[in-house]
JSON list of C-alpha atoms in Angstrom, two decimals:
[
{"chain": "A", "resi": 1, "resn": "ALA", "atom": "CA", "xyz": [-5.76, -3.41, 12.14]},
{"chain": "A", "resi": 2, "resn": "GLN", "atom": "CA", "xyz": [-7.16, -4.28, 8.76]},
{"chain": "A", "resi": 3, "resn": "SER", "atom": "CA", "xyz": [-8.68, -7.59, 7.76]},
{"chain": "A", "resi": 4, "resn": "VAL", "atom": "CA", "xyz": [-10.64, -9.17, 4.93]},
{"chain": "A", "resi": 5, "resn": "THR", "atom": "CA", "xyz": [-13.21, -11.94, 5.03]},
{"chain": "A", "resi": 6, "resn": "GLN", "atom": "CA", "xyz": [-14.27, -13.80, 1.91]},
{"chain": "A", "resi": 7, "resn": "LEU", "atom": "CA", "xyz": [-17.42, -15.82, 2.46]},
{"chain": "A", "resi": 8, "resn": "GLY", "atom": "CA", "xyz": [-17.38, -19.12, 0.63]},
{"chain": "A", "resi": 9, "resn": "SER", "atom": "CA", "xyz": [-14.14, -20.82, -0.30]},
{"chain": "A", "resi": 10, "resn": "HIS", "atom": "CA", "xyz": [-15.83, -22.40, -3.33]},
{"chain": "A", "resi": 11, "resn": "VAL", "atom": "CA", "xyz": [-18.56, -21.00, -5.57]},
{"chain": "A", "resi": 12, "resn": "SER", "atom": "CA", "xyz": [-20.09, -22.91, -8.48]},
{"chain": "A", "resi": 13, "resn": "VAL", "atom": "CA", "xyz": [-22.24, -21.36, -11.19]},
{"chain": "A", "resi": 14, "resn": "SER", "atom": "CA", "xyz": [-23.55, -22.40, -14.58]},
{"chain": "A", "resi": 15, "resn": "GLU", "atom": "CA", "xyz": [-22.27, -20.70, -17.70]},
{"chain": "A", "resi": 16, "resn": "GLY", "atom": "CA", "xyz": [-24.39, -17.59, -18.29]},
{"chain": "A", "resi": 17, "resn": "ALA", "atom": "CA", "xyz": [-25.43, -17.26, -14.65]},
{"chain": "A", "resi": 18, "resn": "LEU", "atom": "CA", "xyz": [-24.71, -14.36, -12.33]},
{"chain": "A", "resi": 19, "resn": "VAL", "atom": "CA", "xyz": [-21.40, -14.46, -10.48]},
{"chain": "A", "resi": 20, "resn": "LEU", "atom": "CA", "xyz": [-21.35, -13.06, -6.93]},
{"chain": "A", "resi": 21, "resn": "LEU", "atom": "CA", "xyz": [-18.22, -13.33, -4.81]},
{"chain": "A", "resi": 22, "resn": "ARG", "atom": "CA", "xyz": [-18.45, -11.82, -1.35]},
{"chain": "A", "resi": 23, "resn": "CYS", "atom": "CA", "xyz": [-15.86, -9.71, 0.46]},
{"chain": "A", "resi": 24, "resn": "ASN", "atom": "CA", "xyz": [-16.18, -7.88, 3.76]},
{"chain": "A", "resi": 25, "resn": "TYR", "atom": "CA", "xyz": [-13.41, -5.76, 5.21]},
{"chain": "A", "resi": 26, "resn": "SER", "atom": "CA", "xyz": [-12.40, -4.19, 8.47]},
{"chain": "A", "resi": 27, "resn": "SER", "atom": "CA", "xyz": [-10.36, -1.01, 8.51]},
{"chain": "A", "resi": 28, "resn": "SER", "atom": "CA", "xyz": [-9.88, 1.87, 10.92]},
{"chain": "A", "resi": 29, "resn": "VAL", "atom": "CA", "xyz": [-8.96, 4.22, 8.04]},
{"chain": "A", "resi": 30, "resn": "PRO", "atom": "CA", "xyz": [-10.52, 4.78, 4.61]},
{"chain": "A", "resi": 31, "resn": "PRO", "atom": "CA", "xyz": [-9.48, 1.66, 2.76]},
{"chain": "A", "resi": 32, "resn": "TYR", "atom": "CA", "xyz": [-8.15, 0.90, -0.66]},
{"chain": "A", "resi": 33, "resn": "LEU", "atom": "CA", "xyz": [-9.80, -2.33, -1.87]},
{"chain": "A", "resi": 34, "resn": "PHE", "atom": "CA", "xyz": [-8.72, -4.70, -4.58]},
{"chain": "A", "resi": 35, "resn": "TRP", "atom": "CA", "xyz": [-9.88, -7.82, -6.36]},
{"chain": "A", "resi": 36, "resn": "TYR", "atom": "CA", "xyz": [-7.24, -10.04, -7.91]},
{"chain": "A", "resi": 37, "resn": "VAL", "atom": "CA", "xyz": [-7.69, -13.17, -10.03]},
{"chain": "A", "resi": 38, "resn": "GLN", "atom": "CA", "xyz": [-5.32, -16.12, -10.15]},
{"chain": "A", "resi": 39, "resn": "TYR", "atom": "CA", "xyz": [-5.48, -18.68, -12.93]},
{"chain": "A", "resi": 40, "resn": "PRO", "atom": "CA", "xyz": [-3.91, -22.11, -12.29]},
{"chain": "A", "resi": 41, "resn": "ASN", "atom": "CA", "xyz": [-0.13, -21.99, -11.87]},
{"chain": "A", "resi": 42, "resn": "GLN", "atom": "CA", "xyz": [0.01, -18.27, -12.53]},
{"chain": "A", "resi": 43, "resn": "GLY", "atom": "CA", "xyz": [0.55, -15.09, -10.56]},
{"chain": "A", "resi": 44, "resn": "LEU", "atom": "CA", "xyz": [-2.12, -12.62, -9.49]},
{"chain": "A", "resi": 45, "resn": "GLN", "atom": "CA", "xyz": [-3.72, -10.23, -11.94]},
{"chain": "A", "resi": 46, "resn": "LEU", "atom": "CA", "xyz": [-5.60, -7.13, -10.89]},
{"chain": "A", "resi": 47, "resn": "LEU", "atom": "CA", "xyz": [-9.31, -7.21, -11.76]},
{"chain": "A", "resi": 48, "resn": "LEU", "atom": "CA", "xyz": [-10.31, -3.88, -10.25]},
{"chain": "A", "resi": 49, "resn": "LYS", "atom": "CA", "xyz": [-9.63, -1.50, -7.39]},
{"chain": "A", "resi": 50, "resn": "TYR", "atom": "CA", "xyz": [-11.43, 1.05, -5.24]},
{"chain": "A", "resi": 51, "resn": "THR", "atom": "CA", "xyz": [-9.44, 4.10, -4.14]},
{"chain": "A", "resi": 52, "resn": "SER", "atom": "CA", "xyz": [-12.10, 6.42, -2.71]},
{"chain": "A", "resi": 53, "resn": "ALA", "atom": "CA", "xyz": [-13.47, 7.70, -6.01]},
{"chain": "A", "resi": 54, "resn": "ALA", "atom": "CA", "xyz": [-16.64, 6.20, -7.51]},
{"chain": "A", "resi": 55, "resn": "THR", "atom": "CA", "xyz": [-18.21, 3.53, -5.33]},
{"chain": "A", "resi": 56, "resn": "LEU", "atom": "CA", "xyz": [-19.10, 1.32, -8.31]},
{"chain": "A", "resi": 57, "resn": "VAL", "atom": "CA", "xyz": [-15.90, 0.13, -9.88]},
{"chain": "A", "resi": 58, "resn": "LYS", "atom": "CA", "xyz": [-15.67, -1.56, -13.25]},
{"chain": "A", "resi": 59, "resn": "GLY", "atom": "CA", "xyz": [-12.82, -3.89, -14.00]},
{"chain": "A", "resi": 60, "resn": "ILE", "atom": "CA", "xyz": [-11.54, -6.17, -16.71]},
{"chain": "A", "resi": 61, "resn": "ASN", "atom": "CA", "xyz": [-13.40, -9.13, -18.22]},
{"chain": "A", "resi": 62, "resn": "GLY", "atom": "CA", "xyz": [-16.84, -7.68, -17.37]},
{"chain": "A", "resi": 63, "resn": "PHE", "atom": "CA", "xyz": [-16.40, -7.74, -13.60]},
{"chain": "A", "resi": 64, "resn": "GLU", "atom": "CA", "xyz": [-17.48, -4.96, -11.29]},
{"chain": "A", "resi": 65, "resn": "ALA", "atom": "CA", "xyz": [-17.64, -4.33, -7.56]},
{"chain": "A", "resi": 66, "resn": "GLU", "atom": "CA", "xyz": [-19.50, -1.88, -5.36]},
{"chain": "A", "resi": 67, "resn": "PHE", "atom": "CA", "xyz": [-18.00, -0.31, -2.26]},
{"chain": "A", "resi": 68, "resn": "LYS", "atom": "CA", "xyz": [-20.62, -0.11, 0.50]},
{"chain": "A", "resi": 69, "resn": "LYS", "atom": "CA", "xyz": [-19.26, 1.64, 3.55]},
{"chain": "A", "resi": 70, "resn": "SER", "atom": "CA", "xyz": [-22.36, 0.99, 5.67]},
{"chain": "A", "resi": 71, "resn": "GLU", "atom": "CA", "xyz": [-22.01, -2.76, 5.08]},
{"chain": "A", "resi": 72, "resn": "THR", "atom": "CA", "xyz": [-18.18, -2.76, 4.99]},
{"chain": "A", "resi": 73, "resn": "SER", "atom": "CA", "xyz": [-18.47, -4.81, 1.81]},
{"chain": "A", "resi": 74, "resn": "PHE", "atom": "CA", "xyz": [-16.86, -4.91, -1.61]},
{"chain": "A", "resi": 75, "resn": "HIS", "atom": "CA", "xyz": [-18.59, -7.78, -3.41]},
{"chain": "A", "resi": 76, "resn": "LEU", "atom": "CA", "xyz": [-17.50, -8.80, -6.90]},
{"chain": "A", "resi": 77, "resn": "THR", "atom": "CA", "xyz": [-20.12, -9.45, -9.56]},
{"chain": "A", "resi": 78, "resn": "LYS", "atom": "CA", "xyz": [-20.41, -10.40, -13.21]},
{"chain": "A", "resi": 79, "resn": "PRO", "atom": "CA", "xyz": [-23.80, -10.64, -14.95]},
{"chain": "A", "resi": 80, "resn": "SER", "atom": "CA", "xyz": [-22.99, -13.69, -17.07]},
{"chain": "A", "resi": 81, "resn": "ALA", "atom": "CA", "xyz": [-20.31, -16.25, -16.26]},
{"chain": "A", "resi": 82, "resn": "HIS", "atom": "CA", "xyz": [-18.00, -17.66, -18.92]},
{"chain": "A", "resi": 83, "resn": "MET", "atom": "CA", "xyz": [-16.04, -20.89, -18.73]},
{"chain": "A", "resi": 84, "resn": "SER", "atom": "CA", "xyz": [-12.88, -18.81, -18.86]},
{"chain": "A", "resi": 85, "resn": "ASP", "atom": "CA", "xyz": [-13.83, -17.16, -15.54]},
{"chain": "A", "resi": 86, "resn": "ALA", "atom": "CA", "xyz": [-12.95, -20.32, -13.63]},
{"chain": "A", "resi": 87, "resn": "ALA", "atom": "CA", "xyz": [-10.11, -19.28, -11.32]},
{"chain": "A", "resi": 88, "resn": "GLU", "atom": "CA", "xyz": [-9.36, -18.25, -7.76]},
{"chain": "A", "resi": 89, "resn": "TYR", "atom": "CA", "xyz": [-10.34, -14.76, -6.70]},
{"chain": "A", "resi": 90, "resn": "PHE", "atom": "CA", "xyz": [-8.77, -12.77, -3.89]},
{"chain": "A", "resi": 91, "resn": "CYS", "atom": "CA", "xyz": [-10.04, -9.67, -2.15]},
{"chain": "A", "resi": 92, "resn": "ALA", "atom": "CA", "xyz": [-7.42, -7.44, -0.51]},
{"chain": "A", "resi": 93, "resn": "VAL", "atom": "CA", "xyz": [-7.32, -4.24, 1.53]},
{"chain": "A", "resi": 94, "resn": "SER", "atom": "CA", "xyz": [-4.68, -1.61, 2.19]},
{"chain": "A", "resi": 95, "resn": "ASP", "atom": "CA", "xyz": [-4.63, 1.80, 3.83]},
{"chain": "A", "resi": 96, "resn": "GLY", "atom": "CA", "xyz": [-3.22, 3.42, 0.70]},
{"chain": "A", "resi": 97, "resn": "ASN", "atom": "CA", "xyz": [-0.16, 4.72, 2.50]},
{"chain": "A", "resi": 98, "resn": "THR", "atom": "CA", "xyz": [1.96, 1.59, 2.70]},
{"chain": "A", "resi": 99, "resn": "ASP", "atom": "CA", "xyz": [2.84, -1.33, 0.49]},
{"chain": "A", "resi": 100, "resn": "LYS", "atom": "CA", "xyz": [1.07, -3.77, 2.77]},
{"chain": "A", "resi": 101, "resn": "LEU", "atom": "CA", "xyz": [-1.83, -5.68, 1.26]},
{"chain": "A", "resi": 102, "resn": "ILE", "atom": "CA", "xyz": [-3.99, -7.81, 3.53]},
{"chain": "A", "resi": 103, "resn": "PHE", "atom": "CA", "xyz": [-5.57, -10.65, 1.57]},
{"chain": "A", "resi": 104, "resn": "GLY", "atom": "CA", "xyz": [-8.63, -12.74, 2.13]},
{"chain": "A", "resi": 105, "resn": "THR", "atom": "CA", "xyz": [-8.35, -16.51, 1.95]},
{"chain": "A", "resi": 106, "resn": "GLY", "atom": "CA", "xyz": [-9.67, -16.64, -1.60]},
{"chain": "A", "resi": 107, "resn": "THR", "atom": "CA", "xyz": [-12.74, -18.01, -3.39]},
{"chain": "A", "resi": 108, "resn": "ARG", "atom": "CA", "xyz": [-12.41, -20.65, -6.07]},
{"chain": "A", "resi": 109, "resn": "LEU", "atom": "CA", "xyz": [-14.97, -20.13, -8.83]},
{"chain": "A", "resi": 110, "resn": "GLN", "atom": "CA", "xyz": [-16.11, -23.11, -10.89]},
{"chain": "A", "resi": 111, "resn": "VAL", "atom": "CA", "xyz": [-18.19, -22.59, -14.02]},
{"chain": "A", "resi": 112, "resn": "PHE", "atom": "CA", "xyz": [-20.22, -25.50, -15.37]},
{"chain": "A", "resi": 113, "resn": "PRO", "atom": "CA", "xyz": [-21.48, -25.76, -18.97]},
{"chain": "B", "resi": 1, "resn": "ASN", "atom": "CA", "xyz": [8.68, -3.86, -19.91]},
{"chain": "B", "resi": 2, "resn": "ALA", "atom": "CA", "xyz": [9.13, -7.33, -18.48]},
{"chain": "B", "resi": 3, "resn": "GLY", "atom": "CA", "xyz": [7.26, -6.29, -15.32]},
{"chain": "B", "resi": 4, "resn": "VAL", "atom": "CA", "xyz": [8.08, -8.40, -12.25]},
{"chain": "B", "resi": 5, "resn": "THR", "atom": "CA", "xyz": [10.27, -11.44, -12.86]},
{"chain": "B", "resi": 6, "resn": "GLN", "atom": "CA", "xyz": [11.08, -14.26, -10.45]},
{"chain": "B", "resi": 7, "resn": "THR", "atom": "CA", "xyz": [13.63, -17.05, -10.56]},
{"chain": "B", "resi": 8, "resn": "PRO", "atom": "CA", "xyz": [13.62, -19.97, -10.19]},
{"chain": "B", "resi": 9, "resn": "LYS", "atom": "CA", "xyz": [10.11, -21.13, -11.10]},
{"chain": "B", "resi": 10, "resn": "PHE", "atom": "CA", "xyz": [10.47, -24.31, -9.07]},
{"chain": "B", "resi": 11, "resn": "GLN", "atom": "CA", "xyz": [12.97, -25.50, -6.47]},
{"chain": "B", "resi": 12, "resn": "VAL", "atom": "CA", "xyz": [13.38, -28.55, -4.26]},
{"chain": "B", "resi": 13, "resn": "LEU", "atom": "CA", "xyz": [15.49, -28.20, -1.10]},
{"chain": "B", "resi": 14, "resn": "LYS", "atom": "CA", "xyz": [16.48, -30.47, 1.71]},
{"chain": "B", "resi": 15, "resn": "THR", "atom": "CA", "xyz": [15.89, -29.39, 5.28]},
{"chain": "B", "resi": 16, "resn": "GLY", "atom": "CA", "xyz": [18.71, -27.11, 6.43]},
{"chain": "B", "resi": 17, "resn": "GLN", "atom": "CA", "xyz": [19.80, -25.99, 2.99]},
{"chain": "B", "resi": 18, "resn": "SER", "atom": "CA", "xyz": [19.89, -22.33, 2.08]},
{"chain": "B", "resi": 19, "resn": "MET", "atom": "CA", "xyz": [18.81, -20.57, -1.07]},
{"chain": "B", "resi": 20, "resn": "THR", "atom": "CA", "xyz": [17.89, -17.19, -2.51]},
{"chain": "B", "resi": 21, "resn": "LEU", "atom": "CA", "xyz": [14.73, -16.46, -4.43]},
{"chain": "B", "resi": 22, "resn": "GLN", "atom": "CA", "xyz": [15.33, -13.72, -6.96]},
{"chain": "B", "resi": 23, "resn": "CYS", "atom": "CA", "xyz": [12.93, -10.92, -7.81]},
{"chain": "B", "resi": 24, "resn": "ALA", "atom": "CA", "xyz": [13.45, -8.05, -10.22]},
{"chain": "B", "resi": 25, "resn": "GLN", "atom": "CA", "xyz": [11.25, -5.29, -11.65]},
{"chain": "B", "resi": 26, "resn": "ASP", "atom": "CA", "xyz": [11.87, -2.85, -14.46]},
{"chain": "B", "resi": 27, "resn": "MET", "atom": "CA", "xyz": [9.12, -0.34, -13.68]},
{"chain": "B", "resi": 28, "resn": "ASN", "atom": "CA", "xyz": [11.21, 1.84, -11.35]},
{"chain": "B", "resi": 29, "resn": "HIS", "atom": "CA", "xyz": [8.84, 1.05, -8.50]},
{"chain": "B", "resi": 30, "resn": "GLU", "atom": "CA", "xyz": [9.83, 2.09, -5.00]},
{"chain": "B", "resi": 31, "resn": "TYR", "atom": "CA", "xyz": [7.80, -0.53, -3.20]},
{"chain": "B", "resi": 32, "resn": "MET", "atom": "CA", "xyz": [8.53, -4.24, -3.33]},
{"chain": "B", "resi": 33, "resn": "SER", "atom": "CA", "xyz": [7.12, -7.10, -1.28]},
{"chain": "B", "resi": 34, "resn": "TRP", "atom": "CA", "xyz": [7.35, -10.82, -0.77]},
{"chain": "B", "resi": 35, "resn": "TYR", "atom": "CA", "xyz": [4.29, -12.96, -0.04]},
{"chain": "B", "resi": 36, "resn": "ARG", "atom": "CA", "xyz": [3.79, -16.64, 0.51]},
{"chain": "B", "resi": 37, "resn": "GLN", "atom": "CA", "xyz": [0.67, -18.47, -0.59]},
{"chain": "B", "resi": 38, "resn": "ASP", "atom": "CA", "xyz": [-0.57, -21.54, 1.22]},
{"chain": "B", "resi": 39, "resn": "PRO", "atom": "CA", "xyz": [-3.82, -23.45, 0.62]},
{"chain": "B", "resi": 40, "resn": "GLY", "atom": "CA", "xyz": [-6.77, -21.92, 2.46]},
{"chain": "B", "resi": 41, "resn": "MET", "atom": "CA", "xyz": [-4.71, -19.04, 3.83]},
{"chain": "B", "resi": 42, "resn": "GLY", "atom": "CA", "xyz": [-4.54, -16.57, 0.98]},
{"chain": "B", "resi": 43, "resn": "LEU", "atom": "CA", "xyz": [-1.33, -14.59, 0.62]},
{"chain": "B", "resi": 44, "resn": "ARG", "atom": "CA", "xyz": [0.64, -13.49, 3.65]},
{"chain": "B", "resi": 45, "resn": "LEU", "atom": "CA", "xyz": [3.24, -10.73, 3.67]},
{"chain": "B", "resi": 46, "resn": "ILE", "atom": "CA", "xyz": [6.77, -11.86, 4.56]},
{"chain": "B", "resi": 47, "resn": "HIS", "atom": "CA", "xyz": [8.93, -8.73, 4.10]},
{"chain": "B", "resi": 48, "resn": "TYR", "atom": "CA", "xyz": [8.60, -5.49, 2.23]},
{"chain": "B", "resi": 49, "resn": "SER", "atom": "CA", "xyz": [10.74, -2.55, 1.14]},
{"chain": "B", "resi": 50, "resn": "VAL", "atom": "CA", "xyz": [9.82, 1.09, 0.58]},
{"chain": "B", "resi": 51, "resn": "GLY", "atom": "CA", "xyz": [13.03, 1.85, -1.32]},
{"chain": "B", "resi": 52, "resn": "ALA", "atom": "CA", "xyz": [16.66, 0.93, -1.76]},
{"chain": "B", "resi": 53, "resn": "GLY", "atom": "CA", "xyz": [18.31, 0.33, 1.60]},
{"chain": "B", "resi": 54, "resn": "ILE", "atom": "CA", "xyz": [15.02, 0.15, 3.53]},
{"chain": "B", "resi": 55, "resn": "THR", "atom": "CA", "xyz": [13.26, -3.07, 4.49]},
{"chain": "B", "resi": 56, "resn": "ASP", "atom": "CA", "xyz": [10.73, -4.09, 7.11]},
{"chain": "B", "resi": 57, "resn": "GLN", "atom": "CA", "xyz": [8.96, -7.18, 8.38]},
{"chain": "B", "resi": 58, "resn": "GLY", "atom": "CA", "xyz": [5.52, -8.30, 7.37]},
{"chain": "B", "resi": 59, "resn": "GLU", "atom": "CA", "xyz": [3.16, -10.79, 8.95]},
{"chain": "B", "resi": 60, "resn": "VAL", "atom": "CA", "xyz": [5.34, -13.94, 8.71]},
{"chain": "B", "resi": 61, "resn": "PRO", "atom": "CA", "xyz": [9.04, -12.90, 8.59]},
{"chain": "B", "resi": 62, "resn": "ASN", "atom": "CA", "xyz": [10.62, -15.69, 10.65]},
{"chain": "B", "resi": 63, "resn": "GLY", "atom": "CA", "xyz": [13.12, -17.80, 8.71]},
{"chain": "B", "resi": 64, "resn": "TYR", "atom": "CA", "xyz": [13.52, -15.26, 5.91]},
{"chain": "B", "resi": 65, "resn": "ASN", "atom": "CA", "xyz": [15.94, -12.41, 5.24]},
{"chain": "B", "resi": 66, "resn": "VAL", "atom": "CA", "xyz": [15.80, -9.67, 2.64]},
{"chain": "B", "resi": 67, "resn": "SER", "atom": "CA", "xyz": [17.94, -6.81, 1.42]},
{"chain": "B", "resi": 68, "resn": "ARG", "atom": "CA", "xyz": [17.39, -4.03, -1.11]},
{"chain": "B", "resi": 69, "resn": "SER", "atom": "CA", "xyz": [20.63, -2.73, -2.55]},
{"chain": "B", "resi": 70, "resn": "THR", "atom": "CA", "xyz": [19.06, -1.46, -5.79]},
{"chain": "B", "resi": 71, "resn": "THR", "atom": "CA", "xyz": [15.61, -0.24, -6.83]},
{"chain": "B", "resi": 72, "resn": "GLU", "atom": "CA", "xyz": [15.27, -3.11, -9.27]},
{"chain": "B", "resi": 73, "resn": "ASP", "atom": "CA", "xyz": [16.10, -6.16, -7.13]},
{"chain": "B", "resi": 74, "resn": "PHE", "atom": "CA", "xyz": [14.63, -7.60, -3.94]},
{"chain": "B", "resi": 75, "resn": "PRO", "atom": "CA", "xyz": [15.99, -11.09, -3.16]},
{"chain": "B", "resi": 76, "resn": "LEU", "atom": "CA", "xyz": [14.49, -13.31, -0.46]},
{"chain": "B", "resi": 77, "resn": "ARG", "atom": "CA", "xyz": [16.89, -15.57, 1.45]},
{"chain": "B", "resi": 78, "resn": "LEU", "atom": "CA", "xyz": [16.10, -18.77, 3.29]},
{"chain": "B", "resi": 79, "resn": "LEU", "atom": "CA", "xyz": [19.06, -19.38, 5.60]},
{"chain": "B", "resi": 80, "resn": "SER", "atom": "CA", "xyz": [18.08, -22.87, 6.79]},
{"chain": "B", "resi": 81, "resn": "ALA", "atom": "CA", "xyz": [15.08, -24.27, 4.99]},
{"chain": "B", "resi": 82, "resn": "ALA", "atom": "CA", "xyz": [12.34, -26.08, 6.92]},
{"chain": "B", "resi": 83, "resn": "PRO", "atom": "CA", "xyz": [9.41, -28.18, 5.62]},
{"chain": "B", "resi": 84, "resn": "SER", "atom": "CA", "xyz": [7.06, -25.45, 6.93]},
{"chain": "B", "resi": 85, "resn": "GLN", "atom": "CA", "xyz": [8.51, -23.16, 4.28]},
{"chain": "B", "resi": 86, "resn": "THR", "atom": "CA", "xyz": [7.10, -25.31, 1.49]},
{"chain": "B", "resi": 87, "resn": "SER", "atom": "CA", "xyz": [4.91, -22.83, -0.32]},
{"chain": "B", "resi": 88, "resn": "VAL", "atom": "CA", "xyz": [4.47, -20.68, -3.40]},
{"chain": "B", "resi": 89, "resn": "TYR", "atom": "CA", "xyz": [6.29, -17.37, -3.13]},
{"chain": "B", "resi": 90, "resn": "PHE", "atom": "CA", "xyz": [5.22, -14.23, -4.94]},
{"chain": "B", "resi": 91, "resn": "CYS", "atom": "CA", "xyz": [7.10, -11.01, -5.35]},
{"chain": "B", "resi": 92, "resn": "ALA", "atom": "CA", "xyz": [5.20, -7.78, -6.00]},
{"chain": "B", "resi": 93, "resn": "SER", "atom": "CA", "xyz": [6.06, -4.17, -6.76]},
{"chain": "B", "resi": 94, "resn": "SER", "atom": "CA", "xyz": [4.13, -0.91, -6.79]},
{"chain": "B", "resi": 95, "resn": "GLY", "atom": "CA", "xyz": [4.68, 2.73, -7.49]},
{"chain": "B", "resi": 96, "resn": "ARG", "atom": "CA", "xyz": [3.01, 5.85, -6.14]},
{"chain": "B", "resi": 97, "resn": "ASP", "atom": "CA", "xyz": [0.42, 8.14, -7.66]},
{"chain": "B", "resi": 98, "resn": "ARG", "atom": "CA", "xyz": [0.19, 11.57, -6.01]},
{"chain": "B", "resi": 99, "resn": "GLY", "atom": "CA", "xyz": [1.65, 10.17, -2.83]},
{"chain": "B", "resi": 100, "resn": "ARG", "atom": "CA", "xyz": [-0.65, 7.17, -2.52]},
{"chain": "B", "resi": 101, "resn": "VAL", "atom": "CA", "xyz": [0.42, 3.61, -3.19]},
{"chain": "B", "resi": 102, "resn": "GLU", "atom": "CA", "xyz": [-0.65, 2.40, -6.58]},
{"chain": "B", "resi": 103, "resn": "THR", "atom": "CA", "xyz": [-1.58, -1.07, -7.78]},
{"chain": "B", "resi": 104, "resn": "GLN", "atom": "CA", "xyz": [0.72, -3.94, -6.85]},
{"chain": "B", "resi": 105, "resn": "TYR", "atom": "CA", "xyz": [1.99, -6.01, -9.75]},
{"chain": "B", "resi": 106, "resn": "PHE", "atom": "CA", "xyz": [2.83, -9.63, -9.04]},
{"chain": "B", "resi": 107, "resn": "GLY", "atom": "CA", "xyz": [5.47, -11.92, -10.47]},
{"chain": "B", "resi": 108, "resn": "PRO", "atom": "CA", "xyz": [4.67, -15.44, -11.73]},
{"chain": "B", "resi": 109, "resn": "GLY", "atom": "CA", "xyz": [5.74, -17.09, -8.48]},
{"chain": "B", "resi": 110, "resn": "THR", "atom": "CA", "xyz": [8.35, -19.57, -7.24]},
{"chain": "B", "resi": 111, "resn": "ARG", "atom": "CA", "xyz": [7.13, -22.96, -6.10]},
{"chain": "B", "resi": 112, "resn": "LEU", "atom": "CA", "xyz": [9.35, -24.26, -3.26]},
{"chain": "B", "resi": 113, "resn": "LEU", "atom": "CA", "xyz": [9.32, -27.77, -1.85]},
{"chain": "B", "resi": 114, "resn": "VAL", "atom": "CA", "xyz": [11.38, -28.49, 1.28]},
{"chain": "B", "resi": 115, "resn": "LEU", "atom": "CA", "xyz": [11.91, -32.17, 2.04]}
]
């Protein structure tokens, strides 16, 4: 069975500071991993995805994530936070063969001026 | 392309009432899914479909029915609404790239309140 754990339901950073959102996964098969962002009262938008190619994945809005098999992690980072980054972020895993996405419980990012 | 569309955006029901949440996509995607989002629980899969005429249960299917008569549409039916079904519902669709499932695209959501 696959699962995702997101450490920290709330993360607060100052504008310009490093953003680090943590995601650990469990999977018995090579996983596909995703980060989605949700702005208030909106649907989910894909930030980036890992599908067994390069382990460092670059996404939209300056975000990137690194797949580390030895640590079963897929943490999301951004060097410098903007106010517009305030949102909820979800990590998700699938086996790549089905439509089933398993989501983490989400991390709400607050950015202070 | 409109992508994934959902109607209604917001609905209030009384316990025991029935309703259908509509979902449509214009990307010719084979795969469609329904999720519910509840505070602190992320998104949980309700039902999914791998193509017209084929549906299967997800993690939390009880109280919901689905059908897939066309590639484009994947309605979710609540036969007898309960307060526990108060949630935000998201529909998603995805295609395939060289046999592997591609990115899932999400609709804007339907916010349901059951009194």
